Amino acid sequence: MINYIIRRLVQTAITTFIVVSLIFFLVHLLPGDPARTILGGMTAQPTAEQIAAVREQLGLDRPLHIQYLTYLRDLARADLGESLVNNRPVLDDILLRVPRTLQIAVPALILATIVGIPLGVVAARRRRRMGDLVISTISVAAFSLPSFVSGLLLVVVFSINLQWLPASGWVSPADDFAGFLSRIILPTIALAVAPAGLIMRMMRSSMLEQLGQDYATTARAKGLTDQKVVYGHVFRNSMMPVVTSLGLQAGFLFTGSVIVENVFNWPGIGNMLLDSVLNRDYPVIQGMVLVVSLAFVLINLITDLTYGLIDPRIRYD
Amino acid sequence: MIKRFRATFRLLLKSPQFVVSLILLSVIGFLTVFGPLITPWEPWSIDATKRFAGPSLQHWLGNDEFGRDIFSNIVYGARISLIVSILSMTFASVVGVIIGMVAGYFRGAWEMLAMRGTDIMLCFPPMLMAIFLVALTGPSIVNLVFVIGILFIPRFARIAYSSTLSVAEIQYVEGARAIGARNWFILLRHILPNILAPLFVQFSLGLGSAILIESGLSFLGLGPPPPAASWGRMISTAQRYLSVSPFGVLWPSIFISATVIAVNLLGDALRDTLDPRIRNRSE
């Protein structure tokens, strides 16, 4: 196990370095001059001096390798630079907004699991009968529905027609806890739809696979009830791929949260990313992509380590 | 080959998912190709007297906040969504399959390079990378095709790689090599036809994701710029008038969802039919 952990840690360190470098070179080598795009939004025809001034402010006038080394050095000090729009440190803003995104992402993941797993089990046990057909159709529809569609449908029904819940906005749970709760319900549901469909489907196919295994047949042959075969033997094993798909689910939740935060005007990292792109705030864009992708490298590492812990076969590969 | 294709098609017709998806895709495909001939309205022509008009005989799905015909906009938006998703998946599958086959056939350094490369690309959530790359390169249709395509290269490469690994072990490949066939000939003639099935499945499921990413980007204001009609942007502008008229949001939502459901059902049906392991289990 120790060897496995060390090997994965070394791999992760290498991946991190490559991701960090890749982002730098994408920003600097892709066609298009950030200085020109920043100024393009403000004045019609930027002068050469204006462009030079912005390039100097961004450090773009120095040789590429020097810029790269400075970038690595700043990164090692957890310095992601400052926003061009409000001059605040990028990292501070990101850390301010991450919890707000988690406030809807974590409940959404829990909701998706609570709904997805039982429905997946039911579908697998009623294979090719009405229940399976209905659940499988719902699951395809769930992950085919764009999150802005599910979000807006919820707004139409629960905010505009029934007027039960507010359509948008965020309040700090410390200031107004009831208001906070009423505001996280709709975005959480909107965000949970796609992962719920996915979990349902994974649970169904993984359960079917386990039910077809020899040990399940043996258990049935020795006279166990269907109930006991499913919950005593098969359930645990079929949970494996679902539990370890955490990385995949997190990816879905991120994609969803960029859009859901936009629909519900929720001030999390999704909206921050979008604002920075629309404002062409390069330091913020670069910092956000960096932080989010490193978070995903970490999520993948944790997933793999958990997998190795649960399933001993993985360690000896 | 044609015989096998027919046999597969007959099997597919037994699958209810395939039939539903075939019907949906025929309707959507017909509207996309011939829609502009059916509707007399230009998607951008404004009529202030018809703001938020409901569905009528002239305007089947009603009019939006500028009195533009919603049906025309949906038909033209379908073209953009379908063109972007089909071209990006074509790009991703061609590049991904070449990478995967080379890695799986020649092994060694190629394998190492390709697999670590795809590992790293799979670290990024697709939407983050899509927004990032569009922010850097600008939101034209061509850029969208390449950006979405690049995001899907690793998936095709992974599938092509693992299928090539197992097919390359089979004796007829060894036989072909023994009689002196060139590598590219073996790859194209003996390996490629035998790894196509899982790639078709991925292509179809990928189309759904590509439509979701394209409409998501358009919804966020990062899609193809006007005057190109786009489903995502229609919804994004119409949501401001949601309390006045829900139709502007409703119609494009139905079309996007139906299209994505159709290609996902197609992918499922293809997988169930083309994968012999699943097929036998169901008999």
mmCIF file with all atom_site columns, C-alpha atoms in Angstrom, chain B residues 96 99 111-124 153-158:
data_model
loop_
_atom_site.group_PDB
_atom_site.id
_atom_site.type_symbol
_atom_site.label_atom_id
_atom_site.label_alt_id
_atom_site.label_comp_id
_atom_site.label_asym_id
_atom_site.label_entity_id
_atom_site.label_seq_id
_atom_site.pdbx_PDB_ins_code
_atom_site.Cartn_x
_atom_site.Cartn_y
_atom_site.Cartn_z
_atom_site.occupancy
_atom_site.B_iso_or_equiv
_atom_site.pdbx_formal_charge
_atom_site.auth_seq_id
_atom_site.auth_comp_id
_atom_site.auth_asym_id
_atom_site.auth_atom_id
_atom_site.pdbx_PDB_model_num
ATOM 1  C CA . GLY B 1 96  ? -8.141  10.276 -31.328 1.00 0.00 ? 96  GLY B CA 1
ATOM 2  C CA . ILE B 1 99  ? -3.336  8.423  -31.616 1.00 0.00 ? 99  ILE B CA 1
ATOM 3  C CA . GLU B 1 111 ? 2.043   4.282  -25.779 1.00 0.00 ? 111 GLU B CA 1
ATOM 4  C CA . MET B 1 112 ? 3.636   6.102  -22.885 1.00 0.00 ? 112 MET B CA 1
ATOM 5  C CA . LEU B 1 113 ? 3.282   9.509  -24.568 1.00 0.00 ? 113 LEU B CA 1
ATOM 6  C CA . ALA B 1 114 ? -0.311  9.001  -25.685 1.00 0.00 ? 114 ALA B CA 1
ATOM 7  C CA . MET B 1 115 ? -1.615  7.533  -22.440 1.00 0.00 ? 115 MET B CA 1
ATOM 8  C CA . ARG B 1 116 ? 0.025   10.047 -20.090 1.00 0.00 ? 116 ARG B CA 1
ATOM 9  C CA . GLY B 1 117 ? -1.113  12.815 -22.456 1.00 0.00 ? 117 GLY B CA 1
ATOM 10 C CA . THR B 1 118 ? -4.737  11.678 -22.365 1.00 0.00 ? 118 THR B CA 1
ATOM 11 C CA . ASP B 1 119 ? -4.513  11.224 -18.578 1.00 0.00 ? 119 ASP B CA 1
ATOM 12 C CA . ILE B 1 120 ? -3.594  14.860 -18.223 1.00 0.00 ? 120 ILE B CA 1
ATOM 13 C CA . MET B 1 121 ? -6.267  16.072 -20.624 1.00 0.00 ? 121 MET B CA 1
ATOM 14 C CA . LEU B 1 122 ? -8.887  14.067 -18.757 1.00 0.00 ? 122 LEU B CA 1
ATOM 15 C CA . CYS B 1 123 ? -7.966  15.922 -15.537 1.00 0.00 ? 123 CYS B CA 1
ATOM 16 C CA . PHE B 1 124 ? -9.707  19.052 -16.752 1.00 0.00 ? 124 PHE B CA 1
ATOM 17 C CA . ILE B 1 153 ? -9.741  13.423 -28.404 1.00 0.00 ? 153 ILE B CA 1
ATOM 18 C CA . PRO B 1 154 ? -8.692  11.579 -25.196 1.00 0.00 ? 154 PRO B CA 1
ATOM 19 C CA . ARG B 1 155 ? -11.925 9.562  -25.044 1.00 0.00 ? 155 ARG B CA 1
ATOM 20 C CA . PHE B 1 156 ? -11.570 8.317  -28.618 1.00 0.00 ? 156 PHE B CA 1
ATOM 21 C CA . ALA B 1 157 ? -7.844  7.709  -28.115 1.00 0.00 ? 157 ALA B CA 1
ATOM 22 C CA . ARG B 1 158 ? -8.534  5.623  -24.978 1.00 0.00 ? 158 ARG B CA 1
#
